[in-house]
Coordinates of C-alpha atoms in Angstrom, one line a residue:
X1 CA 6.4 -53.7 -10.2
X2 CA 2.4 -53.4 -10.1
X3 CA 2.7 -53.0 -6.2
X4 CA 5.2 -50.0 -6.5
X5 CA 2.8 -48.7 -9.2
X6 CA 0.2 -49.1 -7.0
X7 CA 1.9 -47.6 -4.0
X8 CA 2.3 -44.4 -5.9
X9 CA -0.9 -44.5 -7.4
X10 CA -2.5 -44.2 -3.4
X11 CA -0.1 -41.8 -2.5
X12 CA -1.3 -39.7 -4.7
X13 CA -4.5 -40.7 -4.5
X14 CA -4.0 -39.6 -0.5
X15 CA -2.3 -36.1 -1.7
X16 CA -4.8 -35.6 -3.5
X17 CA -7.5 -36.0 -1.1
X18 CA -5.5 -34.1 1.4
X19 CA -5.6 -31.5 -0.8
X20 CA -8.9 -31.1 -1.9
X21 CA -10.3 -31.8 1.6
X22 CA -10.7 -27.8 2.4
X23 CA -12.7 -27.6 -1.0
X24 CA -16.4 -27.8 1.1
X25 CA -15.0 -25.5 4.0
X26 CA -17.3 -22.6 3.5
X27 CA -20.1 -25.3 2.5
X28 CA -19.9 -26.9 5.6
X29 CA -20.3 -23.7 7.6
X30 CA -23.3 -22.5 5.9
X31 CA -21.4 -19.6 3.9
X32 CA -21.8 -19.0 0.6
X33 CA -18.7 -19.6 -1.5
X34 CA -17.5 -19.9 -4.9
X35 CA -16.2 -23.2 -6.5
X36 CA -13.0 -24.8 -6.2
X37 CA -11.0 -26.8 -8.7
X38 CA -7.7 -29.0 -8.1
X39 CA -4.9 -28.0 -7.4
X40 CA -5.7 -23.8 -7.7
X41 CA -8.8 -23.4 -6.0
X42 CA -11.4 -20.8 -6.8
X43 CA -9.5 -19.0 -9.3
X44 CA -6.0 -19.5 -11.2
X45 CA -5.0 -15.8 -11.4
X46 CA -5.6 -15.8 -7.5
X47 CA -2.5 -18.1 -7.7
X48 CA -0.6 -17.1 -10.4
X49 CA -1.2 -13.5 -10.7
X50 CA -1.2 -12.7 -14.3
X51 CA -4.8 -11.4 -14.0
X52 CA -4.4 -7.7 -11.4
X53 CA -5.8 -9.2 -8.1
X54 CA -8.9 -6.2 -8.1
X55 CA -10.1 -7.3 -11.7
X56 CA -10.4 -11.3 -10.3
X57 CA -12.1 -10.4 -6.9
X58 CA -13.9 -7.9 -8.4
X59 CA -15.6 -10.6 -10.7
X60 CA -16.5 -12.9 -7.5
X61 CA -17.7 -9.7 -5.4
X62 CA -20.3 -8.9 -8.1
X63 CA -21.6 -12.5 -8.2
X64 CA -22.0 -13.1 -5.0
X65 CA -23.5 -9.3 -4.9
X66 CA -27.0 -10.4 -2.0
X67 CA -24.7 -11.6 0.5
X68 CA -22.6 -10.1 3.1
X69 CA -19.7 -12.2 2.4
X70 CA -18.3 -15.2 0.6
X71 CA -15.5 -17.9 1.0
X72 CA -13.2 -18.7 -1.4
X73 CA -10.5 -20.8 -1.2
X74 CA -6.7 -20.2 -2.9
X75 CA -5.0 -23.5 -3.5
X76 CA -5.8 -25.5 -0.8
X77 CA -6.3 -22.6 2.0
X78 CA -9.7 -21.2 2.8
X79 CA -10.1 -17.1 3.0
X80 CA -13.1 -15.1 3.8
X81 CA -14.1 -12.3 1.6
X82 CA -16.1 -9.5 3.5
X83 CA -18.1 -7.2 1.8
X84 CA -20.6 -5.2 3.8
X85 CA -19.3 -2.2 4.9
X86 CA -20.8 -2.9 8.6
X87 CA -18.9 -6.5 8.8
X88 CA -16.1 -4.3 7.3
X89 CA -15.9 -1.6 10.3
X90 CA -16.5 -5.1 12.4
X91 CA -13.4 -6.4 11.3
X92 CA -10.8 -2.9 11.1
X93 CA -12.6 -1.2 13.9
X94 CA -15.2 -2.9 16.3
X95 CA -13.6 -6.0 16.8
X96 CA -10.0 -5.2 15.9
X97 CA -8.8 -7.5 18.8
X98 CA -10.2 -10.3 17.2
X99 CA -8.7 -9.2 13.4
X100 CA -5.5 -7.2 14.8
X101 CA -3.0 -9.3 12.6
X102 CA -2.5 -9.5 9.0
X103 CA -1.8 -13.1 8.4
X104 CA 0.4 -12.3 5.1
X105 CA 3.8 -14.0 6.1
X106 CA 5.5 -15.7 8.4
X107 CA 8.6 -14.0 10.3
X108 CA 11.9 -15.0 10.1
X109 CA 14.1 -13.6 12.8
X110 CA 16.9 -13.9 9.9
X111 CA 14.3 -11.8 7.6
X112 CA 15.2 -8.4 9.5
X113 CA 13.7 -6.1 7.4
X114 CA 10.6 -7.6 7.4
X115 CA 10.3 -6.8 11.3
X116 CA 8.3 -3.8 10.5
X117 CA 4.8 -2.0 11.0
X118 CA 3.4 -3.4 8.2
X119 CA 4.1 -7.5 9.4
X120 CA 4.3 -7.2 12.9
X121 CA 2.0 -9.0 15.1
X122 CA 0.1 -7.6 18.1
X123 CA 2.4 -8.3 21.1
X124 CA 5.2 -5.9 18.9
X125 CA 3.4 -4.1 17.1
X126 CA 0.9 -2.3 19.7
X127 CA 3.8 -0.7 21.3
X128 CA 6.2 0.2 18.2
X129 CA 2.8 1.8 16.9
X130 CA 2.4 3.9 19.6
X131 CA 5.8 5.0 19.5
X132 CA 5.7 5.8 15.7
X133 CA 2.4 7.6 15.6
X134 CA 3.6 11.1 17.0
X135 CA 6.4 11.0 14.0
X136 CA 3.4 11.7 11.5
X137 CA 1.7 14.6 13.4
X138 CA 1.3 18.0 11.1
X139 CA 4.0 20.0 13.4
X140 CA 6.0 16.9 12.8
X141 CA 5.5 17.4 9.2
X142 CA 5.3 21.2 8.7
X143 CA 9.4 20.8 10.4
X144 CA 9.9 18.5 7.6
X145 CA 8.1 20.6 4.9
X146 CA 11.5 22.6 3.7
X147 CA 13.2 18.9 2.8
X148 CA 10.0 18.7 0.3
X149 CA 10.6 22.0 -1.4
X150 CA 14.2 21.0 -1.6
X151 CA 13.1 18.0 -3.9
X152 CA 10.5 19.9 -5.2
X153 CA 12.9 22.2 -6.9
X154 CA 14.9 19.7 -8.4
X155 CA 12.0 17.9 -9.4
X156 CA 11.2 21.2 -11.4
X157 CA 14.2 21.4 -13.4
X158 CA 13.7 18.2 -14.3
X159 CA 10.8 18.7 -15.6
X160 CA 11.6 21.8 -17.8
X161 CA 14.5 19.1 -19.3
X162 CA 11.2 17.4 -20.1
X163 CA 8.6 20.9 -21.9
X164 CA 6.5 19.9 -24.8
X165 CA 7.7 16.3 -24.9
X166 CA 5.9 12.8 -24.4
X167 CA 6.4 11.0 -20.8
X168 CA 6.6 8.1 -18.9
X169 CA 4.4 10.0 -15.9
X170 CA 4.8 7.3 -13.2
X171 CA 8.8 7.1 -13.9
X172 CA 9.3 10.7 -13.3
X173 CA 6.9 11.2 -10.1
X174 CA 8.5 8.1 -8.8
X175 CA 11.9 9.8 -8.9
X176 CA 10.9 12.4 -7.4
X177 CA 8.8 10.3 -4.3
X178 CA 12.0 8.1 -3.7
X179 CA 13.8 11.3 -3.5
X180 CA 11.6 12.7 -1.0
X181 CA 11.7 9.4 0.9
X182 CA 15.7 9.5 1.1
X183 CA 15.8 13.0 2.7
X184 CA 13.4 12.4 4.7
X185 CA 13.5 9.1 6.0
X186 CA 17.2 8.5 5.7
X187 CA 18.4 12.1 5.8
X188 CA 20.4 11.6 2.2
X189 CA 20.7 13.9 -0.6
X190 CA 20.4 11.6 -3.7
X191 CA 19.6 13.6 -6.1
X192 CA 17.1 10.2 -6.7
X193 CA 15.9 13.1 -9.7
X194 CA 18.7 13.0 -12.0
X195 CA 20.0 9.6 -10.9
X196 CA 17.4 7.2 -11.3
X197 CA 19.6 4.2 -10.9
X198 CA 20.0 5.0 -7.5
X199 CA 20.6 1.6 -5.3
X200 CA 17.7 2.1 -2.9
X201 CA 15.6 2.9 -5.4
X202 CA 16.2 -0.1 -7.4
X203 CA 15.8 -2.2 -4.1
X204 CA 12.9 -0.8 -3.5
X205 CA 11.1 -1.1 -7.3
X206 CA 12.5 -5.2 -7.3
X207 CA 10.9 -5.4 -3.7
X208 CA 7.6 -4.4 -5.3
X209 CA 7.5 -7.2 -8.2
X210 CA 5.9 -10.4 -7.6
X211 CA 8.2 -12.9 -10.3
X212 CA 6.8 -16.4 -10.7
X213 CA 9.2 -18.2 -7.7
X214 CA 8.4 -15.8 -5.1
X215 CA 4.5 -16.4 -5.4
X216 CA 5.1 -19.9 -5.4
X217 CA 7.7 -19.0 -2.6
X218 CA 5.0 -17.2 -0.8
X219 CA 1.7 -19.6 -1.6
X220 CA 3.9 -23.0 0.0
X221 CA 4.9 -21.0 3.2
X222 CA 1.1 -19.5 3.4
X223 CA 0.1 -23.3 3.1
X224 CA 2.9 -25.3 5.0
X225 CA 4.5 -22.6 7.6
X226 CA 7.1 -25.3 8.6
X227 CA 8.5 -24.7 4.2
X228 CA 9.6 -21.2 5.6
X229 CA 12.8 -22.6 6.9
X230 CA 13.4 -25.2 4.9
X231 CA 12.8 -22.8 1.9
X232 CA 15.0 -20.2 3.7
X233 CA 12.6 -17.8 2.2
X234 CA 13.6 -14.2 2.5
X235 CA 11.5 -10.9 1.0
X236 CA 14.9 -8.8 0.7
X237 CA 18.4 -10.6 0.0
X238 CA 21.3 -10.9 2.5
X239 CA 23.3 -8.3 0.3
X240 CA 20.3 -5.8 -0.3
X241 CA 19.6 -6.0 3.8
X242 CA 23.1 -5.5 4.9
X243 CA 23.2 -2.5 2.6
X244 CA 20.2 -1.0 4.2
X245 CA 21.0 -1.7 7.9
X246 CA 24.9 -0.5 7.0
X247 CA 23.7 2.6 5.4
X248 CA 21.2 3.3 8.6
X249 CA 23.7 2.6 11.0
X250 CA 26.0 5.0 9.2
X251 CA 23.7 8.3 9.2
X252 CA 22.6 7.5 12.8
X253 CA 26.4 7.4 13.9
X254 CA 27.3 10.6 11.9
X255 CA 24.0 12.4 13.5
X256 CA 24.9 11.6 16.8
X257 CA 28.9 12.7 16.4
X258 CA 28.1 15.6 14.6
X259 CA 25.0 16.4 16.5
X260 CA 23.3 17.7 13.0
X261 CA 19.8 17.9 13.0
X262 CA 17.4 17.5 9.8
X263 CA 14.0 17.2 11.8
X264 CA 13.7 13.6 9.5
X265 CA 12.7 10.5 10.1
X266 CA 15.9 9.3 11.3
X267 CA 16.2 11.9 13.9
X268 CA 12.9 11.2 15.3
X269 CA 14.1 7.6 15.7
X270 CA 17.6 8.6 17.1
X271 CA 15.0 10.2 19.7
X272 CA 13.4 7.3 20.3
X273 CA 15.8 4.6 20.6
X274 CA 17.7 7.2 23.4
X275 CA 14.8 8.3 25.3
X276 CA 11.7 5.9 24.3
X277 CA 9.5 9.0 23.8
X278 CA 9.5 11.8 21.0
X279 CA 8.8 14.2 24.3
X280 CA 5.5 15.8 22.8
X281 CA 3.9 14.7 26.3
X282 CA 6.8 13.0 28.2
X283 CA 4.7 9.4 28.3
X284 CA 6.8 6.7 28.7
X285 CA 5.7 3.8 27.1
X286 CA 4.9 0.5 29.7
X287 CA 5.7 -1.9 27.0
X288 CA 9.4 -3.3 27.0
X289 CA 10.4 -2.3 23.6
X290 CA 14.2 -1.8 22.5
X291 CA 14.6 0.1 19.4
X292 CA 17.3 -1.4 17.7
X293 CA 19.5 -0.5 15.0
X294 CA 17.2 -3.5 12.9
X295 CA 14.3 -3.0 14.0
X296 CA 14.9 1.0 13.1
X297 CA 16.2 0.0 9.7
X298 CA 13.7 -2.0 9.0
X299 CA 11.3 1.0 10.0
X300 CA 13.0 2.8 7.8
X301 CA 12.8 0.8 4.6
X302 CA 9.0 0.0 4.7
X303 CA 8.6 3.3 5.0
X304 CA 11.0 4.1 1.8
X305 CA 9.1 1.1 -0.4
X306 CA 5.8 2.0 0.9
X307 CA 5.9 6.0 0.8
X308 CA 7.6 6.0 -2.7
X309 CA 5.4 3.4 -4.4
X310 CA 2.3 4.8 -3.4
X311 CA 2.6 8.7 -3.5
X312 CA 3.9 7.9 -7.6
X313 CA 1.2 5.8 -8.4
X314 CA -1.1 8.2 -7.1
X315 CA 0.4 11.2 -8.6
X316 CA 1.3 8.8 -11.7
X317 CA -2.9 8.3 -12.3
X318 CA -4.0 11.5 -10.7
X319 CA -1.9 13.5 -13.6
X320 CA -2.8 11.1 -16.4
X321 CA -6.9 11.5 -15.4
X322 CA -6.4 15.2 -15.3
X323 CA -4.6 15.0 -19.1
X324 CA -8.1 13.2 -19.7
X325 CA -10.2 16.2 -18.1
X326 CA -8.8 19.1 -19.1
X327 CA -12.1 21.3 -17.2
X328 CA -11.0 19.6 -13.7
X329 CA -7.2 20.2 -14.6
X330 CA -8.0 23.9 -15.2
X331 CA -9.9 24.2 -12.4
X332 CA -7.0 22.8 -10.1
X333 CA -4.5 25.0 -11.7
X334 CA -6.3 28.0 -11.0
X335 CA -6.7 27.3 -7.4
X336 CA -2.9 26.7 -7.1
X337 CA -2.0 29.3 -8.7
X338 CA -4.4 31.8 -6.2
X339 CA -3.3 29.9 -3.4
X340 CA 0.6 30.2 -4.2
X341 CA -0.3 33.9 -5.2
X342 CA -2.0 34.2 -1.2
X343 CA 0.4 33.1 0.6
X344 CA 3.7 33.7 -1.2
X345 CA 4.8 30.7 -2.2
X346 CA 4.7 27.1 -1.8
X347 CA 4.4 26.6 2.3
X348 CA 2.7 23.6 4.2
X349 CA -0.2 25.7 4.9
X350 CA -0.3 26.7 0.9
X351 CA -1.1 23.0 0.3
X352 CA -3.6 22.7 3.2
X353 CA -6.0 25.6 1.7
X354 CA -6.3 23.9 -1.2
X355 CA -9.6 22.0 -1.3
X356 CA -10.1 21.4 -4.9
X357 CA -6.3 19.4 -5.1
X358 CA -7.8 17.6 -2.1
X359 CA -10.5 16.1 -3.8
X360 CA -9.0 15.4 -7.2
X361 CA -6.7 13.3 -5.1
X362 CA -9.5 11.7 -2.5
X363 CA -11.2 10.7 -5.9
X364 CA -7.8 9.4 -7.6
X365 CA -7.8 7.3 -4.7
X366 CA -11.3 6.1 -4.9
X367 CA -10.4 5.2 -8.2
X368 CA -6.7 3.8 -8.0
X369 CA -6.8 2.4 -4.8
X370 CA -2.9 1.8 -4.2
X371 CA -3.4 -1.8 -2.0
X372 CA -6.4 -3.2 -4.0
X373 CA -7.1 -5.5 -1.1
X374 CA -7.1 -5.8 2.7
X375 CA -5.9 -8.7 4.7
X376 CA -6.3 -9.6 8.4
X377 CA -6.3 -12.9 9.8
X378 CA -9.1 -14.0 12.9
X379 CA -6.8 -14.3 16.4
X380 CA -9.8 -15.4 18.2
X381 CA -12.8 -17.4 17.2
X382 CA -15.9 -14.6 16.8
X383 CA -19.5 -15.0 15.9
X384 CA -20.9 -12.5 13.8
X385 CA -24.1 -10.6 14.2
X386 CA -26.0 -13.2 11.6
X387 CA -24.8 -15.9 13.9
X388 CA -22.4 -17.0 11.6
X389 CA -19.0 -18.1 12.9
X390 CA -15.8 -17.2 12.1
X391 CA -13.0 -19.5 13.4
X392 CA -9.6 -18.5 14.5
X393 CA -7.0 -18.5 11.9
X394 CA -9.3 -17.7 9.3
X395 CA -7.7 -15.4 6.6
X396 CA -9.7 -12.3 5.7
X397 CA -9.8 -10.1 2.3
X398 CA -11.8 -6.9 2.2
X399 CA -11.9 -6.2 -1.7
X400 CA -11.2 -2.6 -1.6
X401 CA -10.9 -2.4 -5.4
X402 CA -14.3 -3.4 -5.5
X403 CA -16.0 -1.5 -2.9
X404 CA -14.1 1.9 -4.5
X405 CA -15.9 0.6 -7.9
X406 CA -19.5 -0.4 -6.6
X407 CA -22.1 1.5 -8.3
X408 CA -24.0 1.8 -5.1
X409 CA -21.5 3.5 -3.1
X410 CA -20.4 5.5 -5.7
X411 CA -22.4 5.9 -8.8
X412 CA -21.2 5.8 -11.9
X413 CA -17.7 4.6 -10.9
X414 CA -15.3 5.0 -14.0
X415 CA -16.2 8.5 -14.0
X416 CA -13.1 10.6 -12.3
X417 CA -15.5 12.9 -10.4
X418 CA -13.6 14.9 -7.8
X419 CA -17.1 16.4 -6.5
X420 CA -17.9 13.1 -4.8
X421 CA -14.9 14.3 -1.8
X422 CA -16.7 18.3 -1.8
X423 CA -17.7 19.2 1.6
X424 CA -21.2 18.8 0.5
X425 CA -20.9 15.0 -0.5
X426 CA -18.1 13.7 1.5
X427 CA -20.7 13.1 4.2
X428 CA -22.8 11.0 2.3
X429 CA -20.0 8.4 1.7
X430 CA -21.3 5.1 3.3
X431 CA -18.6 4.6 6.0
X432 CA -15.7 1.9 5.2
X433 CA -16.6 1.7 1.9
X434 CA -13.8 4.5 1.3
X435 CA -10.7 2.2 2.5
X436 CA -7.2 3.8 0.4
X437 CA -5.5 4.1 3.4
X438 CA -7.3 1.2 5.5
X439 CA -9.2 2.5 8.9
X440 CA -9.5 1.3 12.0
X441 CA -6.1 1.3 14.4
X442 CA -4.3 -0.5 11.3
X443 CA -4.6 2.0 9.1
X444 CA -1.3 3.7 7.2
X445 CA 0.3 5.5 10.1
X446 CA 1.5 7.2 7.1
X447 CA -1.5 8.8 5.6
X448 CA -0.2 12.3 6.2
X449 CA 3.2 12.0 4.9
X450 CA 1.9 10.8 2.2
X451 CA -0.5 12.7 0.9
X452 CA 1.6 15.6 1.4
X453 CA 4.8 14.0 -0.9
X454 CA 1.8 13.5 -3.6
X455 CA 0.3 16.8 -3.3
X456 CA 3.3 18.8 -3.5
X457 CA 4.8 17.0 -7.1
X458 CA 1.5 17.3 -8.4
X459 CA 1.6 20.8 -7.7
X460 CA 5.2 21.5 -8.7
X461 CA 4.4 19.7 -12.3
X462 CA 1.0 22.2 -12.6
X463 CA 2.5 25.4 -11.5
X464 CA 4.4 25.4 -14.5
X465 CA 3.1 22.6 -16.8
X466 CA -0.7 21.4 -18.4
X467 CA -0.9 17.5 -19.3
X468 CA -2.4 16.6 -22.5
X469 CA -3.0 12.9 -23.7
X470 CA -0.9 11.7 -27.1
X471 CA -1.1 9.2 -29.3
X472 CA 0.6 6.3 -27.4
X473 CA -1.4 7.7 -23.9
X474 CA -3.5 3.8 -23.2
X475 CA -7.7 4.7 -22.9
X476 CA -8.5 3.4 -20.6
X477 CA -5.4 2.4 -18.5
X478 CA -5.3 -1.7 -17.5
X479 CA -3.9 -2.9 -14.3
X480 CA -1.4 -5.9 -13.7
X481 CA -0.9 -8.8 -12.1
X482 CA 3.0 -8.5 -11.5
X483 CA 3.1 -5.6 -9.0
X484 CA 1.8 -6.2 -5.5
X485 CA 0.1 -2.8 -5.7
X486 CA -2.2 -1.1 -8.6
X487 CA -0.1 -0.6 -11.4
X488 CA -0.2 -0.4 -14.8
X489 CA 0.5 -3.0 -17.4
X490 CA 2.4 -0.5 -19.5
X491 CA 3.6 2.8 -18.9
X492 CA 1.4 5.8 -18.4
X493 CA 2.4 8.4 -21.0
X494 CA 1.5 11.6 -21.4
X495 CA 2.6 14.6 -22.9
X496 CA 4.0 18.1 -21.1
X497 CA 2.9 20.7 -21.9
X498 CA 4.6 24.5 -21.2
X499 CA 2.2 26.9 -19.6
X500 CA 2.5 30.4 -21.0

């Protein structure tokens, strides 16, 4: 009896030690770092993300404000939070081919919609990059610009549905985004407006939430790869990826019998998957690279979670800060409302005069950074300039939450102050310390896209509507831990307002 007690007493005495052995990493390598405590690490919410991500890196970021950069560790695994904007453009620019991968998951072959931009490694992603980047160019997107004003007008109506009444901002610009998303990307009229409870929508909005067994899920694998098939651990379930690789493989059979022609997303992919090029220079890409009906769904559906997520979080706080500021909001309005006026209507070229929206967004941006935090992972063992060394494998965060909200970069940071973006300031922005897209060859291929879908609901709501705050409108608005992106803990509720 007292030698199986004492068996199982050293076992997990061993565990134990095991487990805390990564504790002095950082120590041992002569870089700063903040303490670690059994079993979580540096910080609980890092683990169980009850606490938004920004707020608890935030915290470490400021006390560790003289140095460069600073370890921390998460459970038992060691990660490298860097700081200086100059180590910054080291590791997204410089030297991206020693920080070209991410490092978040694991992939499963079985995990098939995971195979995408986002997660790829180097050896695939390199060339399905340079394949994808001529679908975002502006004559790609001014071909695409009538599918906008096609939502856009529904959008509207909805909105008069909604005059002089309180509501739920972020629910109604997220309608319109995944309706956006679905014509353009997937070539579908949805009508995503008036039917909320679309499928893809509601895939897309559960693929967003982080629930308590998928961050364990996720924190095992990231510690013991190996779990990641035991676990069987998949981001999207067998029924929700058969649906999206079914409905894919539908419109791109119909397309090619029909020979219809939207000048989407799909049809750009049709193009490559039958001629490997988009034929804007007739380069043929050296790199096997089949472009398969997964790998093109899977395409397809980071593209739908990532472009609808973040263009209505973005219009979501962008609206709610002009409620707040009701001199920038008037401001904006009367530079839409001259531009519209100038050139006839809403067109693509309408939305590029307009500075002023430009900058209230920029500084939404600065202020709401969508991905709170960057991650890369070291593929090859690098010294830095202070002749400090960072080993391969090591796991990367650049706190992008925290460099948006640092005093020195931009002073007096929970002020919304579009004037920091004017063409008289925007230069004196320290470089990568403005990071809501990333930078470097990483960055969101789908910047463009995406500040377009923003721009043109925020316009839409303006041409015809003010926002005011009410009485159940949260000052100031509080972020979450249960969304992988910057959200808000409750809705964001506002009041509509009829223009006269």
């Amino acid at each position: 009896m007292l030698f199986g007690v004492a068996i199982i007493v050293g076992l997990l005495w061993l565990f134990y030690k095991l487990w805390v052995s990564n504790y002095n990493y950082w120590k041992e390598r002569g870089i700063p770092s903040y303490p670690a405590e059994f079993p979580y690490g540096s910080d609980p919410n890092l683990v169980k993300l009850k606490t938004f991500q920004g707020y608890t890196i935030d915290k470490m970021y400021h006390e560790f404000s003289p140095h460069p950069l600073f370890g921390i560790v998460v459970l038992r695994k060691p990660l490298l939070v860097v700081k200086d904007p100059e180590l910054v453009q080291l590791v997204l620019t410089k030297e991206f081919s020693h920080f070209r991968e991410r490092g978040l998951i694991k992939l499963l072959k079985k995990d098939t919609l995971n195979h995408h931009l986002f997660h790829l490694g180097g050896e695939r992603w390199r060339p399905l990059r340079m394949k994808l980047t001529p679908t975002f160019t502006s004559g790609k997107l001014k071909a695409m610009f009538p599918l906008f004003i096609s939502c856009a007008e529904s959008f509207s109506s909805l909105l008069l549905s909604k005059a002089d009444s309180k509501v739920d901002i972020k629910e109604l610009a997220g309608r319109f985004s995944a309706d956006v998303i679905c014509s353009c990307a997937f070539g579908l009229d949805m009508d995503v407006i008036n039917h909320p409870d679309n499928k893809l929508r509601r895939i897309g909005i559960e693929r967003m939430k982080v629930p308590f067994f998928r961050k364990l899920n996720v924190a095992l694998v990231q510690l013991f790869p190996a779990l990641s098939t035991v676990l069987k651990t998949r981001s999207t379930s067998k029924e929700d990826e058969n649906y999206v690789i079914n409905l894919v493989k539908n419109i791109m059979e119909q397309r090619e019998n029909s020979g219809i022609v939207r000048n989407d997303f799909i049809d750009l992919l049709i193009q490559l998957k039958n001629k490997g090029n988009l034929g804007d220079d007739g380069h043929e890409f050296e790199e096997p690279f089949e472009m398969t009906l997964e790998l093109i769904a899977a395409q397809c559906f980071v593209f739908f979670i990532a472009g609808f997520e973040t263009s209505s979080s973005v219009q979501s706080f962008c609206l709610y800060e002009l409620a707040l500021h009701q001199d920038i909001q008037s401001r904006l309005i009367k530079e839409i409302d001259e531009t519209i006026e100038k050139n006839g209507s809403l067109t693509y070229k309408a939305i590029q005069e307009m500075e002023y929206l430009d900058m209230v967004v920029a500084e939404t941006s600065r202020k709401y950074p969508t991905i709170p935090s960057l991650n890369r992972q070291c593929t090859k063992t690098i010294t830095l300039p202070s002749g400090q060394k960072i080993e391969k494998d090591t796991a990367i965060i650049i706190p992008v939450w925290s460099l948006h909200q640092d005093p020195q970069y931009f002073p007096d940071p929970d002020k919304f102050n579009p004037e920091r973006f004017s063409q008289e300031n925007k230069d004196s922005i320290v470089p990568y310390t403005y990071l809501p897209f990333g930078e470097g060859p990483r960055m969101c291929i789908g910047m463009r896209f995406g500040l377009l879908q923003t721009k043109v609901g925020i316009v839409t709501l303006l041409r015809k509507f003010r926002v005011e705050p009410c009485e159940e409108t949260k000052i100031p608005l509080v972020m979450g831990g249960a969304s992988a992106t910057t959200a808000s803990d409750e809705p964001v509720i506002i009041k509509l307002v009829a223009r006269s």
